Amino acid sequence: MAVVTRPFGVVTSARVNSRQGITSQNGWTVRRVLDVIKTQICTIALSFTLFNTIRLPREAFKYGDIPYLVIYSFWLLAVALPTTLLQLAMGQLSQQDPIGVWRAVPILRGVGHLKILTSFLCCVYSMVYVALSAAYMIWIGKGSFPLKDCTKLHITPNGYENKMNASECFNSTFLAPFTEQPQYLGVMAILIFVLWFFVPIMLFRLRKTLKMSLVILTPLVIIIAIVLSAFLSDSHVLTSMLESCEHWMPLSQPYIWHSTLVQALLSTHIVSGYLVSAGGTIYRQSDVRWISTFVTITNLLSGWLSVFMWQSIGSEGNKDSSFIAILVLIYQSSVSEKRSKEWPLLAFGFVLISGIITVLTLLFPIYDKLHRVAGDHWRIFACASSALGTALTVSILAQGIDVAAMLDELVVPVLAVFTTVVEIVGFVFIYGWYYLTVDIHFITGSRLPSFWLVTWWTIPVLLMGVTGWWLRSLLRSAWGEGQTLWPLGIVFMGILVVMVVMAAVAVAKEEQFNLLTKMASAFRPSRLWGPEEPMARYVWMSQRFLNENANSEHEFHTDTKMYNHIITKYHEKGNEIYNEDWLHAADTYQSQSPKAFIKSDLIRHEDTLYNDVGAIYTIPTVSTSKRRNTGEEQYRSPNMCIAKGELGGSINCNCNRHFQLNVPDLRNNEVSTSL
């Protein structure tokens, strides 16, 4: 067994397998290297979700590719990177889910519930994309391409040509109203049911199966992306895109700034609570500073490459900017370029695998919470959530794709910005930036630079400013066109209800005397806040205590000279050869001599402080003439040992099978007696 000590004091054991080789001097083994590689693959998987591969290119098509990517990169570095560090650090410290981490500020516990709700909503409308890509893979694979139902031939001077575009194809098949094409909605309902109940099987054992699934799926999606870019990309499209500067005008509008901000929060999974759950599970042995940097860099590269890939695959001209823009681009470019059906199958497969990764990362914090609440029965509740998700996804599909677009463009952005702002305010300003830096120092082993504190202080101002600007323009345009924004009103009311109800529950759970003290206590960390592992919690509390005392005006002087002397002499005594006669050791129990009360030679006789101290290790002697004659002692247990209330007084024992330990109390340099 080799003992490995983590930076924050948690002692773990690493079993070295002889078949893996000998452990190196710095403690690295083959198994440890493989674990690190798996962890980094899981980090790369975050950059290949639908938020990066589908939503980001769609929004870039709408506002202009290069301007959108430039502002998106700014938000990644200014907002996403510090927030990612905060969530990973708090998750690794507490090893809790997105709700349990709010033991730090119990009155804001509603933020955790809003994150779980946001994750579930994103999973619901993302499942529409996954089901559509799976449906078109099946239909193209079993039939001809283009699809027969998507063919509308017209006679032209060059012969027969198909005049039905990709948008009309989708609206006439799997997105058609139930009254016109009920068979397509039935197929979609079956696919949605299968996806909701079989994809979560990859989370059967939560962290272990999630890592295994991501390690398998991530290389597949990367290989497919490389193949598509290598064989289908057009360099002329990329050249014209980079040389064009006509789309820089939207920079003066709030929509592109708000869209890129929300995109940065979605791409890094800040809105879903995944980073908090992963901080205490997947990244529990990783440095949160490097992981947060790696998450930001991979999302930055993946975002730019995704836009370039879809731009090069698609034909020149205006791109579709609807909710299913990338699916339309795949179908339309394949038809216009007269590609064989293997290429659209590969492209739809890329979307399918990316969607599965998205669903897994969105469901992980939900299942993590269910596991902590329901224990071994959490899978029953997971099946119930799958049934609810199936019903909601089918209902969205039956109502039309506009409902999914409304969730993606109005509901989720408001939830994302609100939860991020309150999270930053809660941990930095209410919990305290000083305690936050101490906690990060505890888990990383080094002090946090002031740069991170400055970014955390400015993030709420930036987010509220951009969101207020966006809401002002949105309301003005809606009133000018006579439209109603009832979804925004419902979202704000829902946020208010959740926050108030959860705050009331947190206040009610506080053990105080009146309402005011309960409310004040709800703003302070719970007694359960902190690391769960006993050794880590002890070191963490000791470090916090030392930091608090270091900043106070009081000075504490502790004399450890005598304690160190005792420990040193004890180890020296233990190294000597023990030559006691074990055959006559039993005489000690029956002896009448005061041998048991002789001072230990570990304490020097010249130390007058301990002149009245008995032996450190003594065996209480019991007189052979002692009898239990009184009625009070008649029913006394032979294993009971009653000590006098006076310190250093005699001990009244009825047996000789007890062990007495007299040690100095380091608090007041007195002698205490304990069993």
XYZ file of C-alpha atoms in Angstrom:
675
model
C 0.000 0.000 0.000
C 1.269 3.433 -0.923
C -0.142 6.449 0.834
C -0.816 9.456 -1.370
C -1.583 12.811 0.252
C -3.655 15.306 -1.704
C -3.013 19.075 -1.426
C -5.959 19.639 0.908
C -4.943 16.948 3.343
C -7.147 14.049 2.317
C -5.253 10.812 2.759
C -6.080 8.148 0.234
C -4.525 4.801 -0.496
C -3.377 3.698 -3.908
C -2.947 0.018 -4.515
C -0.141 -0.672 -6.919
C -0.713 -3.559 -9.274
C 2.380 -5.576 -9.985
C 1.336 -5.987 -13.606
C 1.268 -2.215 -14.044
C 4.871 -1.723 -13.098
C 6.670 -0.105 -10.206
C 5.482 3.222 -8.887
C 7.749 6.089 -9.849
C 9.269 8.450 -7.361
C 6.517 11.062 -7.740
C 3.774 8.502 -7.105
C 2.567 8.122 -10.718
C 1.433 4.706 -11.907
C -0.021 3.444 -15.150
C -3.466 3.412 -13.603
C -3.075 6.999 -12.423
C -1.974 8.105 -15.903
C -4.996 6.405 -17.472
C -7.305 8.112 -14.971
C -5.833 11.482 -15.889
C -6.337 10.779 -19.601
C -9.955 9.759 -19.020
C -10.561 12.911 -17.014
C -9.200 15.109 -19.796
C -11.321 13.303 -22.373
C -14.375 14.039 -20.232
C -13.344 17.691 -20.253
C -13.007 17.670 -24.045
C -16.475 16.099 -24.288
C -17.994 19.269 -22.811
C -16.930 21.181 -25.913
C -18.735 18.766 -28.262
C -22.261 19.128 -26.930
C -25.120 20.537 -28.990
C -24.516 23.941 -27.408
C -21.194 24.192 -29.246
C -21.719 22.088 -32.356
C -25.291 23.193 -33.188
C -26.440 26.267 -31.271
C -23.249 28.299 -31.650
C -23.057 27.978 -35.480
C -26.784 28.757 -35.759
C -26.410 31.974 -33.763
C -23.280 32.852 -35.743
C -25.232 32.497 -38.987
C -27.807 34.920 -37.595
C -25.488 37.719 -36.413
C -22.391 37.223 -38.542
C -19.702 34.596 -38.117
C -16.543 36.500 -37.217
C -18.152 39.228 -35.038
C -20.103 36.620 -33.127
C -17.040 34.464 -32.509
C -14.947 37.429 -31.352
C -17.523 38.538 -28.750
C -18.111 34.920 -27.729
C -14.377 34.548 -27.051
C -14.459 37.682 -24.907
C -17.290 36.338 -22.724
C -15.534 32.994 -22.376
C -12.444 34.660 -20.918
C -14.170 37.394 -18.905
C -17.140 35.488 -17.425
C -17.030 31.758 -18.146
C -13.457 31.132 -16.945
C -13.831 32.697 -13.442
C -17.297 31.192 -12.948
C -16.052 27.755 -13.990
C -13.246 28.003 -11.436
C -15.740 28.986 -8.733
C -18.127 26.110 -9.450
C -15.398 23.480 -9.708
C -13.780 24.692 -6.486
C -17.012 24.681 -4.487
C -17.982 21.296 -5.897
C -14.601 19.760 -5.094
C -14.562 21.231 -1.600
C -18.068 20.167 -0.563
C -18.441 17.100 -2.834
C -22.104 18.013 -3.169
C -24.683 18.424 -5.935
C -25.826 21.856 -7.250
C -28.384 22.089 -4.424
C -26.279 20.733 -1.567
C -23.450 23.163 -2.311
C -25.708 25.962 -1.041
C -25.079 24.854 2.518
C -22.613 27.724 2.289
C -25.508 30.223 1.997
C -28.709 28.321 2.881
C -31.073 31.192 2.097
C -30.036 31.036 -1.595
C -30.754 27.335 -1.884
C -33.332 28.105 -4.555
C -30.514 28.799 -7.030
C -29.611 25.112 -6.961
C -33.195 24.126 -7.735
C -33.292 26.612 -10.622
C -30.102 25.074 -12.042
C -31.632 21.604 -11.903
C -34.767 22.959 -13.607
C -32.682 24.681 -16.294
C -30.749 21.476 -16.939
C -33.977 19.512 -17.352
C -35.501 22.094 -19.723
C -32.361 22.093 -21.872
C -32.492 18.309 -21.969
C -36.160 18.382 -23.051
C -35.740 20.554 -26.130
C -32.307 19.101 -26.962
C -33.987 15.718 -27.219
C -36.014 17.113 -30.160
C -32.767 17.643 -32.058
C -31.473 14.189 -31.180
C -34.731 12.502 -32.221
C -34.852 14.402 -35.541
C -31.286 13.410 -36.420
C -32.016 9.766 -35.512
C -35.225 9.781 -37.588
C -33.509 11.122 -40.696
C -30.662 8.634 -40.294
C -33.194 5.790 -40.266
C -35.233 7.145 -43.181
C -32.208 7.900 -45.369
C -30.582 4.581 -44.497
C -33.591 2.459 -45.411
C -34.685 4.416 -48.493
C -33.455 6.666 -51.219
C -31.978 10.120 -50.974
C -33.588 12.621 -51.299
C -36.609 11.272 -49.486
C -39.674 10.514 -51.580
C -41.881 12.728 -49.420
C -39.419 15.570 -49.935
C -39.495 15.486 -53.706
C -41.396 18.015 -55.806
C -40.290 17.735 -59.442
C -40.655 20.556 -61.962
C -39.789 20.622 -65.644
C -36.942 23.007 -66.447
C -34.850 23.581 -69.588
C -32.224 21.326 -68.001
C -34.695 18.570 -67.195
C -36.537 17.647 -63.989
C -35.446 19.419 -60.827
C -36.549 19.086 -57.210
C -38.012 22.415 -56.087
C -38.653 21.450 -52.441
C -36.004 22.866 -50.128
C -34.846 21.349 -46.854
C -37.068 23.532 -44.647
C -40.167 22.445 -46.542
C -38.974 18.835 -46.297
C -38.781 18.968 -42.508
C -42.124 20.771 -42.185
C -43.854 18.232 -44.379
C -42.469 15.135 -42.667
C -41.361 14.828 -39.039
C -42.319 18.385 -38.108
C -45.683 18.268 -39.822
C -48.827 18.876 -37.711
C -50.422 15.814 -36.200
C -53.644 16.339 -38.186
C -51.764 16.237 -41.507
C -49.076 13.584 -40.935
C -49.936 11.564 -37.798
C -47.617 8.698 -38.739
C -44.524 10.899 -38.508
C -45.447 12.143 -35.051
C -45.939 8.520 -33.975
C -42.464 7.615 -35.196
C -40.990 10.609 -33.402
C -42.824 9.680 -30.184
C -41.337 6.176 -30.306
C -37.841 7.525 -30.911
C -38.191 10.060 -28.099
C -39.358 7.305 -25.737
C -36.393 5.099 -26.659
C -33.915 7.948 -26.237
C -35.320 9.094 -22.879
C -35.286 5.584 -21.394
C -32.173 4.028 -22.966
C -29.644 6.858 -23.155
C -29.799 7.401 -19.342
C -28.677 3.772 -18.934
C -25.192 5.168 -19.570
C -25.576 6.858 -16.165
C -26.480 3.627 -14.381
C -23.508 3.967 -12.029
C -23.279 7.737 -12.344
C -19.621 8.797 -12.363
C -18.087 5.498 -13.497
C -20.429 4.836 -16.416
C -20.455 8.526 -17.370
C -16.680 8.566 -17.738
C -16.769 5.306 -19.671
C -19.452 6.630 -22.044
C -17.694 9.940 -22.650
C -14.372 8.186 -23.266
C -16.053 6.118 -26.002
C -18.274 8.811 -27.579
C -15.822 11.727 -27.634
C -13.236 10.120 -29.974
C -16.091 9.058 -32.292
C -17.481 12.566 -32.635
C -13.976 13.985 -33.189
C -13.208 11.412 -35.908
C -16.503 12.112 -37.692
C -15.861 15.869 -37.564
C -12.377 15.394 -39.057
C -13.737 13.176 -41.853
C -16.511 15.644 -42.720
C -14.122 18.578 -42.769
C -11.515 16.727 -44.810
C -13.822 15.484 -47.576
C -16.672 18.004 -47.730
C -15.154 21.370 -46.834
C -14.795 24.129 -49.398
C -11.869 26.477 -48.825
C -13.386 29.208 -51.007
C -16.309 29.547 -48.581
C -13.948 30.011 -45.653
C -11.876 32.559 -47.542
C -14.904 34.656 -48.425
C -16.163 34.425 -44.846
C -12.882 35.697 -43.409
C -12.554 38.511 -45.944
C -16.104 39.760 -45.503
C -16.604 42.578 -42.954
C -20.164 43.563 -43.768
C -21.601 41.930 -40.654
C -19.717 44.037 -38.079
C -22.622 46.474 -37.780
C -24.644 44.354 -35.263
C -22.001 45.119 -32.604
C -23.980 48.216 -31.687
C -27.058 46.112 -30.947
C -27.677 44.369 -27.579
C -28.886 41.133 -29.156
C -25.465 39.884 -30.266
C -23.890 40.739 -26.894
C -26.604 38.970 -24.937
C -26.654 35.978 -27.284
C -22.901 35.466 -27.016
C -23.065 35.847 -23.220
C -25.732 33.156 -22.922
C -23.821 30.991 -25.384
C -20.686 31.170 -23.232
C -22.679 30.120 -20.150
C -24.298 27.236 -22.038
C -21.130 25.984 -23.726
C -19.248 25.682 -20.445
C -22.275 24.105 -18.672
C -22.325 26.809 -16.027
C -26.128 26.977 -16.194
C -26.762 23.272 -15.584
C -24.788 22.655 -12.405
C -22.733 19.945 -14.098
C -19.448 21.536 -13.008
C -20.480 21.475 -9.338
C -21.362 17.775 -9.424
C -18.300 16.925 -11.516
C -16.028 18.895 -9.189
C -16.605 16.409 -6.370
C -16.715 13.289 -8.552
C -14.926 13.394 -11.910
C -12.458 16.141 -10.939
C -12.080 15.293 -7.265
C -8.324 14.640 -7.682
C -7.639 17.394 -10.210
C -6.426 20.953 -9.881
C -9.485 23.119 -10.466
C -7.372 25.947 -11.882
C -6.037 23.840 -14.733
C -9.390 22.169 -15.352
C -11.214 25.507 -15.618
C -8.561 26.780 -18.023
C -8.768 23.606 -20.099
C -12.575 23.822 -20.240
C -12.353 27.389 -21.542
C -9.673 26.640 -24.134
C -11.448 23.558 -25.509
C -14.736 25.439 -25.813
C -12.985 28.317 -27.531
C -11.368 26.051 -30.115
C -14.441 23.894 -30.589
C -16.671 26.939 -31.130
C -14.502 28.423 -33.865
C -13.948 25.063 -35.573
C -17.651 24.189 -35.497
C -18.590 27.399 -37.265
C -15.842 26.902 -39.849
C -16.873 23.271 -40.416
C -20.549 23.960 -41.067
C -19.747 27.017 -43.184
C -17.385 25.001 -45.363
C -19.792 22.079 -45.699
C -22.769 24.262 -46.553
C -23.096 25.932 -49.908
C -22.586 29.659 -50.396
C -25.497 31.992 -49.784
C -27.734 32.822 -46.867
C -27.942 30.147 -44.215
C -31.106 29.132 -42.424
C -31.280 30.577 -38.875
C -34.237 28.644 -37.482
C -34.068 26.253 -34.527
C -33.146 23.341 -36.830
C -30.687 25.369 -38.932
C -27.879 22.798 -38.922
C -30.197 19.906 -39.840
C -31.527 21.989 -42.722
C -27.959 22.787 -43.798
C -26.977 19.106 -43.815
C -29.938 18.046 -45.933
C -29.874 21.033 -48.291
C -26.134 20.903 -48.987
C -26.283 17.145 -49.617
C -29.104 17.581 -52.133
C -27.594 20.593 -53.906
C -24.131 19.031 -54.139
C -25.665 15.670 -55.192
C -23.762 13.737 -52.591
C -24.326 10.074 -51.906
C -26.446 9.226 -48.905
C -23.429 8.116 -46.854
C -22.414 11.744 -46.264
C -25.718 12.972 -44.815
C -25.818 9.795 -42.730
C -22.393 10.659 -41.337
C -23.389 14.278 -40.668
C -26.643 13.290 -38.930
C -24.662 10.716 -36.951
C -22.360 13.508 -35.770
C -25.394 15.436 -34.503
C -26.794 12.290 -32.864
C -23.613 11.476 -30.930
C -23.197 15.111 -29.927
C -26.791 15.081 -28.696
C -26.198 11.951 -26.604
C -23.190 13.630 -24.950
C -25.384 16.656 -24.253
C -28.118 14.575 -22.652
C -25.629 12.717 -20.448
C -24.015 15.903 -19.145
C -27.393 17.543 -18.525
C -28.863 14.559 -16.687
C -25.799 13.922 -14.522
C -26.455 16.697 -11.942
C -30.137 15.698 -11.799
C -29.339 12.054 -11.120
C -26.622 13.063 -8.670
C -29.240 14.885 -6.609
C -31.684 11.991 -6.869
C -28.989 9.604 -5.666
C -28.290 11.742 -2.596
C -31.985 12.075 -1.765
C -33.346 8.611 -2.595
C -30.259 6.477 -2.023
C -30.352 3.103 -3.768
C -33.857 3.807 -5.071
C -32.774 6.800 -7.162
C -33.173 4.852 -10.421
C -36.926 4.606 -9.829
C -37.117 8.398 -9.660
C -34.851 8.583 -12.711
C -37.372 6.475 -14.653
C -40.122 8.832 -13.492
C -38.126 11.818 -14.744
C -37.634 10.033 -18.092
C -41.389 9.526 -18.367
C -41.957 13.211 -17.634
C -39.292 14.201 -20.152
C -40.865 11.991 -22.806
C -44.270 13.590 -22.273
C -42.866 17.121 -22.402
C -40.753 16.487 -25.507
C -43.652 14.937 -27.418
C -45.944 17.792 -26.395
C -43.382 20.348 -27.615
C -43.088 18.509 -30.898
C -46.900 18.357 -31.253
C -47.257 22.096 -30.563
C -44.600 22.979 -33.098
C -40.902 23.712 -33.163
C -41.589 27.330 -32.168
C -42.079 26.217 -28.565
C -38.573 24.765 -28.477
C -37.222 27.967 -30.026
C -39.020 30.023 -27.365
C -37.447 27.937 -24.585
C -34.019 28.303 -26.153
C -34.188 32.043 -26.874
C -36.245 33.450 -23.966
C -36.667 31.090 -21.010
C -33.224 29.500 -20.701
C -31.269 32.787 -21.233
C -33.124 34.476 -18.348
C -32.547 31.484 -16.067
C -28.893 31.281 -17.076
C -28.093 34.921 -16.342
C -30.096 35.042 -13.088
C -28.568 31.910 -11.569
C -25.041 32.978 -12.534
C -25.418 36.451 -11.028
C -26.927 35.170 -7.766
C -24.287 32.452 -7.545
C -21.445 34.948 -7.844
C -23.082 37.326 -5.354
C -23.828 34.501 -2.924
C -20.335 33.064 -2.755
C -18.238 36.203 -3.220
C -20.212 38.769 -1.238
C -22.418 36.829 1.223
C -20.258 33.800 1.953
C -17.262 36.107 1.782
C -14.411 36.555 -0.643
C -11.898 35.962 2.156
C -13.310 32.551 3.095
C -13.574 31.759 -0.598
C -9.880 32.391 -1.143
C -9.038 30.359 1.959
C -11.102 27.426 0.638
C -9.452 27.558 -2.784
C -6.068 27.748 -1.081
C -7.076 24.670 0.884
C -7.904 22.554 -2.170
C -5.148 23.812 -4.474
C -2.293 24.359 -2.038
C -1.501 27.872 -3.292
C -2.947 31.305 -2.728
C -5.444 32.712 -5.197
C -4.228 35.796 -7.113
C -6.197 39.013 -6.687
C -7.021 38.950 -10.396
C -9.726 36.347 -9.817
C -11.352 38.436 -7.102
C -11.532 41.438 -9.428
C -13.230 39.357 -12.128
C -15.757 37.958 -9.632
C -16.586 41.473 -8.435
C -17.189 42.723 -11.996
C -19.135 39.745 -13.391
C -22.510 40.637 -11.761
C -22.252 44.199 -13.081
C -21.496 43.026 -16.619
C -24.228 40.404 -16.668
C -26.946 42.655 -15.255
C -25.928 45.520 -17.543
C -26.027 43.464 -20.756
C -29.256 41.684 -19.762
C -30.963 44.965 -18.870
C -29.913 46.413 -22.217
C -31.289 43.346 -24.004
C -34.600 43.373 -22.099
C -35.099 47.071 -22.819
C -34.649 46.598 -26.568
C -36.749 43.425 -26.568
C -39.673 45.053 -24.774
C -39.560 48.093 -27.041
C -39.597 46.012 -30.203
C -42.364 43.771 -28.853
C -44.594 46.703 -27.879
C -43.942 48.394 -31.211
C -45.078 45.287 -33.087
C -48.009 44.604 -30.745
C -46.566 41.325 -29.455
C -46.813 39.931 -25.935
C -43.887 38.435 -24.038
C -45.897 36.247 -21.677
C -43.082 33.640 -21.436
C -40.841 36.249 -19.793
C -43.514 37.051 -17.217
C -43.954 33.367 -16.398
C -40.196 32.915 -16.033
C -39.823 35.844 -13.643
C -42.789 34.685 -11.565
C -41.395 31.146 -11.425
C -37.982 32.411 -10.337
C -39.559 34.514 -7.588
C -41.688 31.633 -6.301
C -38.810 29.143 -6.211
C -36.433 31.541 -4.478
C -38.997 32.641 -1.852
C -40.209 29.117 -1.082
C -36.714 27.669 -0.764
C -35.573 30.615 1.338
C -38.551 30.108 3.663
C -37.687 26.424 4.023
C -34.068 27.294 4.810
C -35.120 29.839 7.447
C -37.551 27.374 9.032
C -34.803 24.756 9.393
C -32.528 27.077 11.353
C -32.316 26.276 15.076
C -32.715 29.748 16.532
C -35.118 31.452 18.942
C -36.973 33.980 16.775
C -37.548 34.879 13.154
C -34.851 37.551 12.943
C -32.118 35.305 14.287
C -33.308 32.507 12.001
C -33.055 34.783 8.971
C -29.629 36.022 10.034
C -28.454 32.450 10.546
C -29.695 31.463 7.067
C -27.142 33.874 5.579
C -24.281 32.077 7.345
C -22.832 28.687 6.371
C -24.575 25.620 7.715
C -22.789 23.393 10.204
C -22.778 20.714 7.480
C -20.886 22.941 5.036
C -17.414 21.768 4.142
C -15.649 18.572 3.130
C -17.431 15.330 3.941
C -14.316 13.230 4.540
C -13.395 13.384 8.255
C -9.688 14.002 7.793
C -10.243 16.636 5.111
C -12.872 18.331 7.240
C -10.570 18.413 10.268
C -7.723 19.987 8.280
C -10.116 22.434 6.606
C -11.597 23.592 9.908
C -8.135 23.905 11.444
C -6.930 25.994 8.536
C -9.959 28.277 8.729
C -9.424 28.674 12.474
C -5.778 29.576 12.007
C -6.586 32.091 9.288
C -9.258 33.701 11.426
C -6.884 34.013 14.372
C -4.081 35.276 12.157
C -6.219 38.227 11.143
C -7.490 38.998 14.634
C -5.843 41.285 17.158
C -5.419 38.545 19.754
C -2.223 36.558 20.015
C -2.131 33.003 21.241
C 1.013 31.534 22.756
C 1.206 27.769 22.997
C 4.061 26.134 24.924
C 4.751 22.872 23.135
C 8.222 22.261 24.604
C 7.105 19.768 27.219
C 4.724 18.039 24.815
C 7.485 17.547 22.246
C 9.802 16.263 24.978
C 7.240 13.670 26.079
C 6.681 12.453 22.513
C 10.415 12.211 21.867
C 11.073 10.238 25.033
C 8.124 7.972 24.263
C 9.554 7.020 20.877
C 12.985 6.457 22.411
C 11.442 4.188 25.017
C 9.613 2.244 22.355
C 12.843 1.526 20.532
C 14.476 -0.115 23.554
C 14.519 -3.879 23.976
C 11.693 -4.961 26.275
C 12.959 -7.557 28.782
C 10.109 -7.848 31.233
C 9.375 -11.291 32.662
C 5.989 -12.125 31.184
C 5.595 -15.229 33.348
C 5.265 -13.106 36.474
C 3.391 -10.215 34.916
C 0.177 -11.247 36.694
C 1.716 -10.323 40.069
C 1.133 -6.707 39.290
C -2.611 -7.132 39.488
C -2.500 -8.653 42.957
C 0.309 -6.576 44.380
C -0.316 -4.286 47.344
C 2.718 -2.120 46.560
C 2.221 1.401 45.230
C 3.956 0.475 41.997
C 1.068 1.732 39.917
C 1.383 5.237 41.325
C 5.079 5.744 40.583
C 5.852 8.588 38.189
C 6.794 7.682 34.661
C 10.393 8.151 33.666
C 9.171 9.906 30.537
C 8.617 13.010 32.679
C 11.767 14.387 34.186
C 11.872 14.671 37.950
C 13.248 18.170 37.773
C 10.053 19.396 36.063
C 8.211 20.695 39.118
C 5.091 21.284 37.085
C 4.393 17.555 37.071
C 5.385 16.614 40.602
C 1.834 15.597 41.471
C 1.308 13.593 38.328
C 0.953 9.817 38.428
C 2.227 7.434 35.832
C 1.188 8.017 32.277
C 0.347 4.332 31.869
C -0.855 2.658 35.078
C -2.909 -0.362 36.017
C -5.199 0.280 39.003
C -4.461 -2.076 41.904
C -7.301 -3.768 43.722
C -6.870 -5.070 47.247
C -7.400 -8.806 47.700
C -9.128 -8.151 51.003
C -11.674 -5.898 49.379
C -15.162 -7.363 49.455
C -18.490 -6.221 48.083
C -20.554 -6.407 51.220
C -22.704 -3.311 51.029
C -26.072 -3.390 49.316
C -25.066 -0.532 47.084
C -22.164 -2.549 45.692
C -24.001 -5.846 45.502
C -25.431 -5.240 42.058
C -22.513 -3.296 40.677
C -21.128 -4.534 37.384
C -17.649 -6.049 37.690
C -16.599 -4.030 34.627
C -17.456 -0.634 36.176
C -14.751 1.707 37.423
C -15.884 4.767 39.407
C -13.461 7.662 39.784
C -13.576 10.353 42.406
C -14.628 13.825 41.391
C -11.399 15.296 42.656
C -8.656 15.603 40.092
C -5.845 13.259 41.004
C -7.937 11.542 43.670
C -8.194 7.834 44.292
C -10.070 5.518 41.974
C -12.716 3.177 43.345
C -12.630 0.063 41.160
C -14.186 -3.369 41.673
C -11.998 -5.229 39.230
C -8.471 -5.236 37.949
C -9.212 -5.244 34.252
C -9.074 -1.531 33.605
C -6.527 0.690 31.993
C -5.868 4.156 33.362
C -4.262 6.887 31.232
C -2.928 10.046 32.881
C -1.836 12.600 30.281
C -1.222 16.346 30.491
C -4.038 18.554 29.191
C -2.395 20.905 26.710
C -5.072 23.559 27.182
C -4.236 24.412 30.802
C -1.225 22.173 31.551
C -3.201 20.142 34.061
C -3.579 16.384 34.366
C -6.740 14.675 33.183
C -7.865 11.115 33.709
C -9.852 9.211 31.087
C -10.775 5.624 30.479
